[in-house]
C-alpha cells in the first residue's frame, strides 16, 4: 500500500507544485474518514488538488460554489414532480459523490452550511421520506477565503470542530512559482492516470487501524489537548491570557487518528512524537478559541500550539 500511496502523490504532483501539507491532509482525511477545511487566497490550486486526487483514484468528484442565495436542496437534492409519470422523483444533489469541494463555504448562510455538515457527520442524506447512505469513501474539502469579509458567514466554532484538519495554504515559494509559470507556458502539466481505487482506500482504512500507538504516546496526545484547557497545570501558563476556550474531546480523537494516518502514509507501523507534531497544528488551529487580547497582540492559534508543543515533554 505504501507504493500505492506514493503513486497517488506522484500523480497529483503532475499538476501540483509544492503544497505538500495539502496533499498529505487530503490523504489523511481519506484514510481516516475525516474532512478537511482549507483556508487560502484564490488561485492556490485547491480545486486542482482535489480534482487530481479524484482522477488518481478513479473517484467521483463534484464542486459546489457557495453563494449567499444557495439553498440546502442545491447541495443534497430535492423531490420533484414528474408530469409525464404523474409521480414524485428524487433529484440527487452534488453531495452524492466521493469527493466534494465546498468552495468558499463561508459564503452561504447557516442553513446551507448545516445541511452540508449533517451530510459530513452522518454520511447519509434524507430527501422527503427517503434516506440514502453515501458510498465510501466520502471526503469534503471545504475552502474559506480569508481576504474578503463582505457577504461572508463565519462558520460557528461547533461546526468548525467537525472538520478533522484545517490547512492554511500559503503562496508557493519563488522557485515553485517559476516552475508553475513554465509548466503553463510549455503546457507540461501531465496527464493523471488512475493508480488506485475506492477498494484500495477501504483497505488502507483497515490497515491504518493496525498502526501501533504506545500508551505513553497516547498520554502525550491527551496532554497536548489538555494543555489548551488547563495551560497553567501543563507549564504553559503564559498562553492562558489569550485563550477563551480549549480544544474539545474531538481534538484528542482526531489527533490520534491523524497521527496514525501520517505514520501509515510514511510507511511506518507505529506512531512517533514527530508524527504527532506534524499534524498537531492542523488538528488544533480551528479548535482553539482566542479572546480579544490575542487579537490585539497579534497572537494566532498556531502560536499557541507551538508554545504548547515546546512545553510538553516528549514521551
Coordinates of N, CA and C in Angstrom, one line a residue, residues 64-182:
X64 N -19.0 22.5 -5.6 CA -20.2 23.5 -5.4 C -19.6 24.8 -5.0
X65 N -19.9 25.8 -5.8 CA -19.5 27.2 -5.4 C -20.6 27.8 -4.5
X66 N -20.2 28.0 -3.2 CA -21.2 28.5 -2.2 C -21.4 30.0 -2.4
X67 N -22.7 30.4 -2.5 CA -23.1 31.8 -2.7 C -24.2 32.1 -1.7
X68 N -24.4 33.4 -1.4 CA -25.5 33.7 -0.4 C -26.9 33.3 -0.8
X69 N -27.2 33.0 -2.1 CA -28.5 32.6 -2.5 C -28.6 31.1 -2.6
X70 N -27.6 30.3 -2.2 CA -27.7 28.9 -2.2 C -28.7 28.3 -1.2
X71 N -29.4 27.2 -1.6 CA -30.3 26.6 -0.8 C -29.8 25.2 -0.4
X72 N -30.3 24.6 0.8 CA -29.9 23.3 1.1 C -30.2 22.2 0.0
X73 N -31.3 22.4 -0.7 CA -31.6 21.5 -1.8 C -30.6 21.5 -2.9
X74 N -29.9 22.7 -3.0 CA -28.8 22.8 -4.1 C -27.6 21.9 -3.7
X75 N -27.5 21.5 -2.5 CA -26.4 20.6 -2.0 C -26.9 19.1 -2.0
X76 N -28.0 18.9 -1.3 CA -28.4 17.5 -1.1 C -29.3 16.9 -2.1
X77 N -30.1 17.8 -2.8 CA -31.1 17.4 -3.8 C -32.5 17.7 -3.3
X78 N -33.5 17.3 -4.1 CA -34.8 17.6 -3.8 C -35.8 16.6 -4.4
X79 N -37.0 16.7 -4.0 CA -38.1 15.8 -4.6 C -38.8 16.7 -5.6
X80 N -38.9 16.1 -6.8 CA -39.6 16.9 -7.9 C -40.7 16.1 -8.5
X81 N -41.7 16.8 -9.0 CA -42.9 16.1 -9.6 C -42.7 15.9 -11.1
X82 N -42.8 14.7 -11.5 CA -42.6 14.3 -12.9 C -44.0 14.3 -13.6
X83 N -44.3 15.3 -14.4 CA -45.6 15.4 -15.0 C -45.9 14.2 -16.0
X84 N -44.9 13.7 -16.7 CA -45.2 12.6 -17.6 C -45.6 11.3 -16.8
X85 N -44.8 11.0 -15.7 CA -45.1 9.8 -15.0 C -46.2 10.0 -13.9
X86 N -46.5 11.3 -13.6 CA -47.5 11.6 -12.6 C -47.1 11.2 -11.2
X87 N -45.8 11.3 -10.9 CA -45.3 10.9 -9.6 C -44.1 11.8 -9.2
X88 N -43.8 11.7 -8.0 CA -42.6 12.4 -7.5 C -41.3 11.6 -7.6
X89 N -40.3 12.3 -8.0 CA -39.0 11.6 -8.2 C -37.9 12.4 -7.4
X90 N -36.9 11.7 -7.0 CA -35.8 12.3 -6.3 C -34.7 12.7 -7.3
X91 N -34.4 14.0 -7.2 CA -33.3 14.6 -7.9 C -32.1 14.7 -7.0
X92 N -31.0 13.9 -7.2 CA -29.9 14.0 -6.3 C -29.0 15.2 -6.5
X93 N -28.5 15.7 -5.4 CA -27.7 16.9 -5.5 C -26.2 16.5 -5.6
X94 N -25.3 17.5 -5.6 CA -23.9 17.2 -5.8 C -23.2 16.5 -4.6
X95 N -23.9 16.5 -3.4 CA -23.4 15.8 -2.3 C -23.3 14.3 -2.5
X96 N -24.0 13.8 -3.5 CA -23.9 12.3 -3.8 C -22.7 12.1 -4.7
X97 N -21.6 12.0 -4.0 CA -20.3 11.8 -4.7 C -19.3 11.2 -3.7
X98 N -18.1 11.0 -4.2 CA -17.0 10.6 -3.3 C -16.2 11.7 -2.7
X99 N -15.8 12.7 -3.6 CA -15.0 13.8 -3.2 C -15.8 15.1 -3.5
X100 N -16.1 15.9 -2.5 CA -16.9 17.1 -2.7 C -16.1 18.3 -2.3
X101 N -15.9 19.2 -3.2 CA -15.3 20.5 -3.0 C -16.4 21.5 -2.7
X102 N -16.4 22.0 -1.4 CA -17.3 23.0 -1.0 C -16.6 24.3 -1.0
X103 N -16.6 25.0 -2.2 CA -15.8 26.2 -2.4 C -16.3 27.4 -1.7
X104 N -15.5 28.1 -0.9 CA -15.9 29.2 -0.1 C -17.2 29.0 0.7
X105 N -17.1 28.0 1.6 CA -18.2 27.5 2.4 C -18.8 28.7 3.2
X106 N -18.0 29.6 3.6 CA -18.4 30.8 4.4 C -19.2 31.8 3.6
X107 N -19.5 31.5 2.3 CA -20.3 32.4 1.5 C -21.8 32.2 1.7
X108 N -22.1 30.9 2.1 CA -23.5 30.5 2.2 C -24.0 30.7 3.6
X109 N -25.4 31.0 3.8 CA -25.9 31.2 5.1 C -25.9 29.9 5.9
X110 N -26.3 30.0 7.2 CA -26.2 28.9 8.2 C -27.0 27.7 7.8
X111 N -28.2 27.8 7.2 CA -29.0 26.6 6.9 C -28.3 25.8 5.8
X112 N -27.6 26.4 4.9 CA -26.9 25.6 3.9 C -25.6 25.0 4.5
X113 N -24.9 25.7 5.3 CA -23.7 25.1 6.0 C -24.1 23.9 6.8
X114 N -25.3 24.1 7.6 CA -25.7 23.0 8.4 C -26.1 21.8 7.6
X115 N -26.7 22.0 6.5 CA -27.1 20.8 5.6 C -25.9 20.0 5.2
X116 N -24.8 20.7 4.8 CA -23.6 20.0 4.4 C -22.9 19.3 5.6
X117 N -22.9 20.0 6.7 CA -22.3 19.5 7.9 C -23.0 18.2 8.4
X118 N -24.3 18.2 8.2 CA -25.1 17.0 8.6 C -24.7 15.8 7.7
X119 N -24.5 16.1 6.4 CA -24.0 15.0 5.5 C -22.6 14.5 5.9
X120 N -21.8 15.4 6.3 CA -20.4 15.1 6.7 C -20.4 14.2 7.9
X121 N -21.3 14.5 8.9 CA -21.3 13.8 10.1 C -22.0 12.4 10.0
X122 N -23.1 12.4 9.3 CA -23.9 11.2 9.3 C -23.6 10.3 8.1
X123 N -22.9 10.8 7.1 CA -22.6 10.1 5.8 C -23.9 9.6 5.2
X124 N -25.0 10.3 5.3 CA -26.2 10.0 4.7 C -27.0 11.2 4.4
X125 N -28.0 11.1 3.5 CA -28.8 12.2 3.1 C -30.3 11.8 3.1
X126 N -31.1 12.7 3.7 CA -32.5 12.4 3.7 C -33.2 13.4 2.8
X127 N -34.0 12.9 1.8 CA -34.8 13.8 1.0 C -36.2 13.3 1.0
X128 N -37.1 14.2 1.4 CA -38.5 13.8 1.6 C -38.6 12.7 2.7
X129 N -39.0 11.5 2.4 CA -39.1 10.4 3.3 C -38.1 9.3 3.1
X130 N -37.2 9.6 2.1 CA -36.1 8.6 1.8 C -34.8 9.0 2.4
X131 N -34.1 8.0 2.9 CA -32.7 8.2 3.4 C -31.7 7.4 2.5
X132 N -30.7 8.1 2.1 CA -29.7 7.4 1.2 C -28.3 7.4 1.9
X133 N -27.7 6.3 2.0 CA -26.4 6.1 2.5 C -25.4 6.5 1.5
X134 N -24.4 7.3 1.8 CA -23.4 7.7 0.8 C -22.3 6.6 0.7
X135 N -21.9 6.4 -0.5 CA -20.9 5.4 -0.8 C -19.5 5.8 -0.2
X136 N -18.8 4.9 0.4 CA -17.5 5.2 0.9 C -16.4 5.0 -0.3
X137 N -15.4 5.8 -0.3 CA -15.1 6.9 0.7 C -15.8 8.2 0.3
X138 N -16.0 9.0 1.4 CA -16.7 10.3 1.2 C -15.8 11.3 1.9
X139 N -15.3 12.3 1.1 CA -14.5 13.4 1.7 C -15.0 14.7 1.3
X140 N -15.1 15.6 2.2 CA -15.4 17.0 1.9 C -14.2 17.9 2.1
X141 N -13.8 18.6 1.1 CA -12.8 19.6 1.2 C -13.5 20.9 1.1
X142 N -13.6 21.6 2.2 CA -14.2 22.9 2.2 C -13.2 24.0 2.3
X143 N -13.4 25.1 1.5 CA -12.4 26.2 1.4 C -13.0 27.5 2.0
X144 N -12.1 28.3 2.5 CA -12.5 29.6 3.0 C -11.5 30.6 2.4
X145 N -12.1 31.8 2.0 CA -11.2 32.9 1.6 C -11.0 33.9 2.7
X146 N -9.8 34.0 3.2 CA -9.6 34.9 4.4 C -9.6 36.4 4.0
X147 N -9.5 36.7 2.8 CA -9.3 38.1 2.3 C -10.6 38.9 2.4
X148 N -11.7 38.3 1.8 CA -12.9 39.1 1.7 C -13.8 38.9 2.9
X149 N -14.4 39.9 3.4 CA -15.3 39.9 4.5 C -16.8 40.2 4.1
X150 N -17.0 40.9 3.0 CA -18.3 41.2 2.6 C -19.1 40.0 2.1
X151 N -20.3 39.8 2.7 CA -21.1 38.7 2.2 C -20.6 37.3 2.7
X152 N -19.9 37.3 3.8 CA -19.3 36.1 4.3 C -20.0 35.8 5.6
X153 N -20.3 34.5 5.9 CA -20.9 34.0 7.1 C -19.9 33.1 7.8
X154 N -19.4 33.5 8.9 CA -18.3 32.8 9.6 C -18.9 31.5 10.1
X155 N -18.2 30.4 10.0 CA -18.6 29.1 10.5 C -18.6 29.2 12.0
X156 N -19.7 28.7 12.7 CA -19.6 28.7 14.2 C -18.6 27.7 14.7
X157 N -18.1 27.9 15.9 CA -17.0 27.1 16.4 C -17.4 25.6 16.5
X158 N -18.7 25.3 16.8 CA -19.1 24.0 17.0 C -19.1 23.3 15.6
X159 N -19.3 24.0 14.5 CA -19.3 23.4 13.2 C -17.9 23.2 12.7
X160 N -17.0 24.2 13.1 CA -15.6 24.0 12.7 C -15.0 22.8 13.3
X161 N -15.5 22.4 14.5 CA -15.0 21.3 15.3 C -15.2 20.0 14.5
X162 N -16.1 20.0 13.6 CA -16.4 18.7 12.8 C -15.4 18.5 11.7
X163 N -14.6 19.4 11.4 CA -13.5 19.2 10.4 C -12.3 18.6 11.1
X164 N -11.8 17.5 10.6 CA -10.7 16.8 11.2 C -9.4 17.7 11.2
X165 N -9.1 18.4 10.1 CA -7.9 19.2 9.9 C -8.3 20.5 9.3
X166 N -7.6 21.5 9.7 CA -7.6 22.8 8.9 C -6.2 23.1 8.4
X167 N -6.2 23.3 7.1 CA -4.9 23.6 6.4 C -4.8 25.0 5.9
X168 N -3.8 25.7 6.3 CA -3.6 27.1 5.8 C -2.7 27.0 4.5
X169 N -3.2 27.3 3.4 CA -2.5 27.2 2.1 C -1.9 28.6 1.8
X170 N -0.6 28.6 1.8 CA 0.1 29.9 1.5 C 0.6 29.9 0.1
X171 N 1.2 31.0 -0.3 CA 1.8 31.2 -1.6 C 2.9 30.2 -1.8
X172 N 3.1 29.8 -3.1 CA 4.3 28.9 -3.4 C 5.6 29.8 -3.2
X173 N 6.7 29.1 -3.1 CA 8.0 29.8 -3.0 C 8.3 30.4 -4.4
X174 N 9.3 31.2 -4.4 CA 9.7 31.9 -5.7 C 10.0 30.8 -6.7
X175 N 10.9 29.9 -6.4 CA 11.3 28.8 -7.4 C 10.1 28.0 -7.8
X176 N 9.2 27.7 -6.9 CA 8.0 26.9 -7.2 C 7.1 27.7 -8.2
X177 N 7.0 29.0 -8.0 CA 6.1 29.8 -8.9 C 6.7 29.9 -10.3
X178 N 8.1 29.9 -10.4 CA 8.7 29.9 -11.7 C 8.4 28.6 -12.4
X179 N 8.4 27.5 -11.6 CA 8.0 26.2 -12.2 C 6.6 26.2 -12.7
X180 N 5.7 26.8 -11.9 CA 4.3 26.8 -12.3 C 4.1 27.6 -13.6
X181 N 4.8 28.8 -13.7 CA 4.7 29.6 -14.9 C 5.2 28.8 -16.1
X182 N 6.4 28.1 -15.9 CA 7.0 27.4 -17.0 C 6.1 26.2 -17.5

